[in-house]
């Protein structure tokens, strides 16, 4: 079963990160591509530009943002494809650039991925 963790892209890469995936639509300021040590950049899993701008990382909007963002993810077939692609990996580190470790889209995405994985039938092999 895949473990999904969230981590700021500004934190140093670690050997325990597993697959390192940037889940922001925009490249984070001040991060060189070499330093990021990415395995993938999943722009398609980021919130829409309109939703991201509306959210503005405001804690008082997190609940509504979470519902809207989950709706966007549910409506994107490419998101389901990513989930299937990662289903056999041991650990996937979702990298984000926001400053708040709790009030950000990567936390919502992680929870959505965990729930999506638990809804999938077990692999018989």
Short mmCIF file of C-alpha atoms in Angstrom, two decimals:
data_model
loop_
_atom_site.label_atom_id
_atom_site.label_comp_id
_atom_site.label_asym_id
_atom_site.label_seq_id
_atom_site.Cartn_x
_atom_site.Cartn_y
_atom_site.Cartn_z
CA UNK A 1 0.00 0.00 0.00
CA UNK A 2 1.24 3.44 -0.85
CA UNK A 3 1.98 5.93 1.89
CA UNK A 4 1.38 9.57 0.96
CA UNK A 5 3.24 12.27 2.86
CA UNK A 6 3.41 16.03 2.37
CA UNK A 7 6.53 18.14 2.56
CA UNK A 8 7.59 21.66 1.64
CA UNK A 9 9.71 21.74 -1.47
CA UNK A 10 12.03 24.11 0.37
CA UNK A 11 12.99 21.28 2.77
CA UNK A 12 15.98 19.18 1.79
CA UNK A 13 15.34 15.93 -0.08
CA UNK A 14 15.79 12.79 2.00
CA UNK A 15 16.44 9.19 1.02
CA UNK A 16 13.17 8.20 2.74
CA UNK A 17 11.06 10.50 0.51
CA UNK A 18 10.35 7.79 -2.05
CA UNK A 19 8.80 9.21 -5.21
CA UNK A 20 9.05 13.03 -5.03
CA UNK A 21 6.18 14.78 -6.81
CA UNK A 22 5.63 18.51 -7.03
CA UNK A 23 1.87 19.12 -6.84
CA UNK A 24 1.83 22.88 -7.50
CA UNK A 25 0.72 24.30 -10.84
CA UNK A 26 3.44 26.98 -10.72
CA UNK A 27 7.15 26.40 -10.20
CA UNK A 28 8.13 27.53 -6.66
CA UNK A 29 10.29 30.62 -6.36
CA UNK A 30 13.87 30.19 -5.30
CA UNK A 31 14.06 26.46 -6.01
CA UNK A 32 16.50 25.20 -8.60
CA UNK A 33 15.31 22.15 -10.53
CA UNK A 34 18.40 20.21 -9.47
CA UNK A 35 17.76 20.96 -5.78
CA UNK A 36 14.13 19.91 -6.06
CA UNK A 37 15.18 16.34 -6.95
CA UNK A 38 11.78 15.67 -8.52
CA UNK A 39 10.58 12.43 -10.00
CA UNK A 40 7.41 14.04 -11.35
CA UNK A 41 5.60 17.36 -11.58
CA UNK A 42 1.86 16.71 -11.34
CA UNK A 43 0.42 20.06 -12.39
CA UNK A 44 -2.83 18.28 -13.22
CA UNK A 45 -3.36 17.52 -9.52
CA UNK A 46 -3.10 21.15 -8.42
CA UNK A 47 -6.22 23.23 -7.80
CA UNK A 48 -7.51 25.28 -10.71
CA UNK A 49 -6.04 28.78 -10.91
CA UNK A 50 -9.41 30.28 -9.99
CA UNK A 51 -9.78 28.10 -6.89
CA UNK A 52 -6.19 28.71 -5.82
CA UNK A 53 -6.63 32.48 -6.08
CA UNK A 54 -9.95 32.36 -4.19
CA UNK A 55 -8.47 30.20 -1.41
CA UNK A 56 -5.45 32.46 -0.86
CA UNK A 57 -4.25 30.05 1.88
CA UNK A 58 -6.80 31.47 4.30
CA UNK A 59 -7.55 29.15 7.22
CA UNK A 60 -11.15 30.39 7.38
CA UNK A 61 -11.68 29.11 3.81
CA UNK A 62 -10.00 25.73 4.22
CA UNK A 63 -13.18 23.70 4.71
CA UNK A 64 -14.92 25.14 1.65
CA UNK A 65 -11.68 25.00 -0.34
CA UNK A 66 -11.29 21.33 0.54
CA UNK A 67 -14.81 20.52 -0.71
CA UNK A 68 -14.30 22.47 -3.94
CA UNK A 69 -10.85 21.02 -4.58
CA UNK A 70 -12.05 17.47 -3.97
CA UNK A 71 -14.82 18.14 -6.48
CA UNK A 72 -12.23 19.24 -9.02
CA UNK A 73 -10.16 16.12 -8.39
CA UNK A 74 -13.19 13.84 -8.70
CA UNK A 75 -13.99 15.43 -12.07
CA UNK A 76 -10.50 14.92 -13.52
CA UNK A 77 -9.84 11.56 -15.16
CA UNK A 78 -6.10 12.31 -15.19
CA UNK A 79 -6.19 12.51 -11.38
CA UNK A 80 -7.58 8.98 -11.19
CA UNK A 81 -4.82 7.89 -13.56
CA UNK A 82 -2.17 9.31 -11.24
CA UNK A 83 -3.68 7.42 -8.31
CA UNK A 84 -3.53 4.16 -10.25
CA UNK A 85 0.03 4.90 -11.36
CA UNK A 86 1.21 5.34 -7.76
CA UNK A 87 -0.82 2.50 -6.23
CA UNK A 88 2.09 0.06 -5.98
CA UNK A 89 4.72 2.47 -4.67
CA UNK A 90 5.86 2.39 -1.07
CA UNK A 91 5.97 6.12 -0.43
CA UNK A 92 5.00 9.19 -2.42
CA UNK A 93 6.06 12.59 -1.10
CA UNK A 94 3.76 15.36 -2.28
CA UNK A 95 5.78 18.56 -2.48
CA UNK A 96 4.23 22.00 -2.12
CA UNK A 97 5.53 25.56 -1.83
CA UNK A 98 3.02 27.10 0.60
CA UNK A 99 4.42 28.31 3.93
CA UNK A 100 1.71 26.82 6.16
CA UNK A 101 2.12 23.04 6.69
CA UNK A 102 -1.59 22.60 7.45
CA UNK A 103 -3.46 25.20 5.39
CA UNK A 104 -2.48 24.10 1.90
CA UNK A 105 -3.79 22.02 -0.97
CA UNK A 106 -1.22 19.22 -0.60
CA UNK A 107 -2.81 18.15 2.70
CA UNK A 108 -6.23 17.96 1.01
CA UNK A 109 -4.71 16.07 -1.92
CA UNK A 110 -3.00 13.58 0.39
CA UNK A 111 -6.28 12.85 2.17
CA UNK A 112 -8.07 12.50 -1.17
CA UNK A 113 -5.40 10.07 -2.43
CA UNK A 114 -5.60 7.96 0.74
CA UNK A 115 -9.39 7.80 0.46
CA UNK A 116 -9.22 6.98 -3.27
CA UNK A 117 -6.75 4.17 -2.56
CA UNK A 118 -9.00 2.69 0.13
CA UNK A 119 -11.94 2.72 -2.31
CA UNK A 120 -10.05 0.65 -4.90
CA UNK A 121 -10.45 -3.13 -4.83
CA UNK A 122 -7.38 -4.98 -3.55
CA UNK A 123 -4.99 -6.28 -6.21
CA UNK A 124 -5.39 -10.10 -6.31
CA UNK A 125 -1.74 -10.65 -7.28
#
